[in-house]
Amino acid sequence: MPKETRAQRAAIMRAVKSRDTSPELAVRALLRAFAPGYRLHRKDVPGNPDIAYVGRKQAIFVHGCFWHGHDCARGARMPKANADYWREKIARNRARDAAHRARLSELGWRALTVWECELKEKSALEKKLRDFLRS
């Protein structure tokens, strides 16, 4: 397989979305059926959660397994090129996520992380979301 040029790689990386991703849309579609009324990407909530129930003080983060360093097969797979860069980048993302969760907790919020790999089992994910929102 031919290796892409630096400009092509940059264009690919620029196309990676940070909001309204396919996993986010899938979680929102599930929530719409039993818990509508959420808000999206609230900047006044620490961590800018993907989904927020402001009145209930509940935040849901939908994380890509690779980008946030999940311990599943996809998240544990490290790129071969620039491995040191990616290891540090993912470590920074994990530290940032932990700081946001701590800040939310200090403010009385509860947070749930939904991993991209959890979308494979929609019924289990729906139960997880229902349990979180009920508690």
Tab-separated table of C-alpha atoms in Angstrom:
chain	number	residue	atom	x	y	z
A	1	MET	CA	0.000	0.000	0.000
A	2	PRO	CA	1.505	3.348	-0.977
A	3	LYS	CA	2.194	5.703	1.881
A	4	GLU	CA	0.319	8.984	1.705
A	5	THR	CA	2.127	12.275	1.466
A	6	ARG	CA	2.415	14.622	4.425
A	7	ALA	CA	-0.301	16.861	2.924
A	8	GLN	CA	-2.625	13.899	2.390
A	9	ARG	CA	-2.077	12.729	5.968
A	10	ALA	CA	-2.791	16.237	7.254
A	11	ALA	CA	-6.041	16.337	5.268
A	12	ILE	CA	-7.077	12.980	6.715
A	13	MET	CA	-6.367	14.130	10.261
A	14	ARG	CA	-8.252	17.418	9.721
A	15	ALA	CA	-11.304	15.393	8.711
A	16	VAL	CA	-11.478	13.682	12.119
A	17	LYS	CA	-14.476	15.230	13.821
A	18	SER	CA	-14.598	16.113	17.498
A	19	ARG	CA	-18.373	16.453	17.772
A	20	ASP	CA	-21.421	14.898	16.179
A	21	THR	CA	-19.460	11.741	15.498
A	22	SER	CA	-21.185	8.501	14.509
A	23	PRO	CA	-20.896	7.073	18.056
A	24	GLU	CA	-22.401	10.277	19.499
A	25	LEU	CA	-25.272	10.164	17.034
A	26	ALA	CA	-25.937	6.507	17.902
A	27	VAL	CA	-26.037	7.245	21.647
A	28	ARG	CA	-28.285	10.241	21.100
A	29	ALA	CA	-30.664	8.103	19.009
A	30	LEU	CA	-30.906	5.635	21.902
A	31	LEU	CA	-31.481	8.398	24.453
A	32	ARG	CA	-34.112	10.111	22.329
A	33	ALA	CA	-36.406	7.104	22.832
A	34	PHE	CA	-36.488	7.195	26.643
A	35	ALA	CA	-34.730	10.324	27.900
A	36	PRO	CA	-35.124	13.273	25.556
A	37	GLY	CA	-34.355	16.773	26.712
A	38	TYR	CA	-30.595	16.534	26.774
A	39	ARG	CA	-28.284	19.333	25.748
A	40	LEU	CA	-25.227	19.005	23.582
A	41	HIS	CA	-21.663	20.168	24.125
A	42	ARG	CA	-22.456	22.653	26.874
A	43	LYS	CA	-19.496	24.958	27.235
A	44	ASP	CA	-20.594	26.038	30.717
A	45	VAL	CA	-20.152	22.485	32.036
A	46	PRO	CA	-16.605	21.298	32.809
A	47	GLY	CA	-15.298	18.988	30.125
A	48	ASN	CA	-17.838	20.191	27.585
A	49	PRO	CA	-19.741	16.865	27.770
A	50	ASP	CA	-21.170	15.401	24.607
A	51	ILE	CA	-24.565	15.055	26.275
A	52	ALA	CA	-25.729	16.880	29.383
A	53	TYR	CA	-28.848	16.846	31.496
A	54	VAL	CA	-28.254	20.165	33.177
A	55	GLY	CA	-31.158	20.023	35.648
A	56	ARG	CA	-30.188	16.558	36.820
A	57	LYS	CA	-26.464	17.389	36.803
A	58	GLN	CA	-25.657	14.346	34.702
A	59	ALA	CA	-23.098	14.339	31.925
A	60	ILE	CA	-22.427	11.684	29.323
A	61	PHE	CA	-19.153	11.523	27.438
A	62	VAL	CA	-18.997	9.420	24.282
A	63	HIS	CA	-15.377	8.502	23.781
A	64	GLY	CA	-13.617	6.947	20.842
A	65	CYS	CA	-11.627	3.983	22.112
A	66	PHE	CA	-8.412	4.972	20.339
A	67	TRP	CA	-8.475	8.684	21.123
A	68	HIS	CA	-9.184	8.245	24.830
A	69	GLY	CA	-7.087	5.128	25.434
A	70	HIS	CA	-9.733	2.555	26.272
A	71	ASP	CA	-8.420	-0.848	27.323
A	72	CYS	CA	-10.355	-2.716	24.603
A	73	ALA	CA	-8.657	-4.195	21.542
A	74	ARG	CA	-9.166	-1.057	19.453
A	75	GLY	CA	-8.054	1.313	22.173
A	76	ALA	CA	-4.963	-0.663	23.089
A	77	ARG	CA	-3.701	-0.759	19.500
A	78	MET	CA	-0.963	1.817	19.053
A	79	PRO	CA	0.029	3.204	15.638
A	80	LYS	CA	3.438	2.126	14.419
A	81	ALA	CA	4.333	5.530	12.994
A	82	ASN	CA	5.102	8.253	15.548
A	83	ALA	CA	4.390	5.836	18.399
A	84	ASP	CA	5.922	8.119	21.032
A	85	TYR	CA	3.790	11.048	19.897
A	86	TRP	CA	0.588	9.002	20.018
A	87	ARG	CA	1.428	7.461	23.403
A	88	GLU	CA	1.928	10.943	24.881
A	89	LYS	CA	-1.157	12.351	23.110
A	90	ILE	CA	-3.405	9.607	24.450
A	91	ALA	CA	-1.906	9.954	27.947
A	92	ARG	CA	-2.712	13.687	27.842
A	93	ASN	CA	-6.267	12.926	26.725
A	94	ARG	CA	-6.711	10.457	29.586
A	95	ALA	CA	-5.335	12.953	32.122
A	96	ARG	CA	-7.647	15.654	30.761
A	97	ASP	CA	-10.632	13.301	30.977
A	98	ALA	CA	-9.793	12.451	34.601
A	99	ALA	CA	-9.476	16.159	35.475
A	100	HIS	CA	-12.854	16.905	33.924
A	101	ARG	CA	-14.513	14.061	35.797
A	102	ALA	CA	-12.969	15.260	39.070
A	103	ARG	CA	-14.153	18.817	38.443
A	104	LEU	CA	-17.660	17.616	37.614
A	105	SER	CA	-17.716	15.569	40.810
A	106	GLU	CA	-16.636	18.611	42.855
A	107	LEU	CA	-19.584	20.515	41.402
A	108	GLY	CA	-22.048	17.747	42.259
A	109	TRP	CA	-22.351	16.322	38.760
A	110	ARG	CA	-22.350	12.664	37.875
A	111	ALA	CA	-20.602	11.566	34.721
A	112	LEU	CA	-20.845	8.485	32.552
A	113	THR	CA	-18.411	7.476	29.840
A	114	VAL	CA	-19.742	5.525	26.893
A	115	TRP	CA	-16.998	3.879	24.864
A	116	GLU	CA	-17.279	3.476	21.134
A	117	CYS	CA	-16.874	-0.309	21.455
A	118	GLU	CA	-19.962	-0.473	23.680
A	119	LEU	CA	-22.132	0.425	20.706
A	120	LYS	CA	-21.796	-3.164	19.470
A	121	GLU	CA	-24.185	-4.287	22.229
A	122	LYS	CA	-27.059	-1.841	21.939
A	123	SER	CA	-29.279	-3.525	24.538
A	124	ALA	CA	-26.486	-3.537	27.133
A	125	LEU	CA	-25.701	0.084	26.353
A	126	GLU	CA	-29.342	1.073	26.666
A	127	LYS	CA	-29.492	-0.625	30.084
A	128	LYS	CA	-26.326	1.196	31.152
A	129	LEU	CA	-27.793	4.536	30.068
A	130	ARG	CA	-31.137	3.849	31.745
A	131	ASP	CA	-29.430	2.825	34.998
A	132	PHE	CA	-27.264	5.938	34.964
A	133	LEU	CA	-30.162	8.291	34.309
A	134	ARG	CA	-32.400	6.582	36.878
A	135	SER	CA	-29.859	6.788	39.699
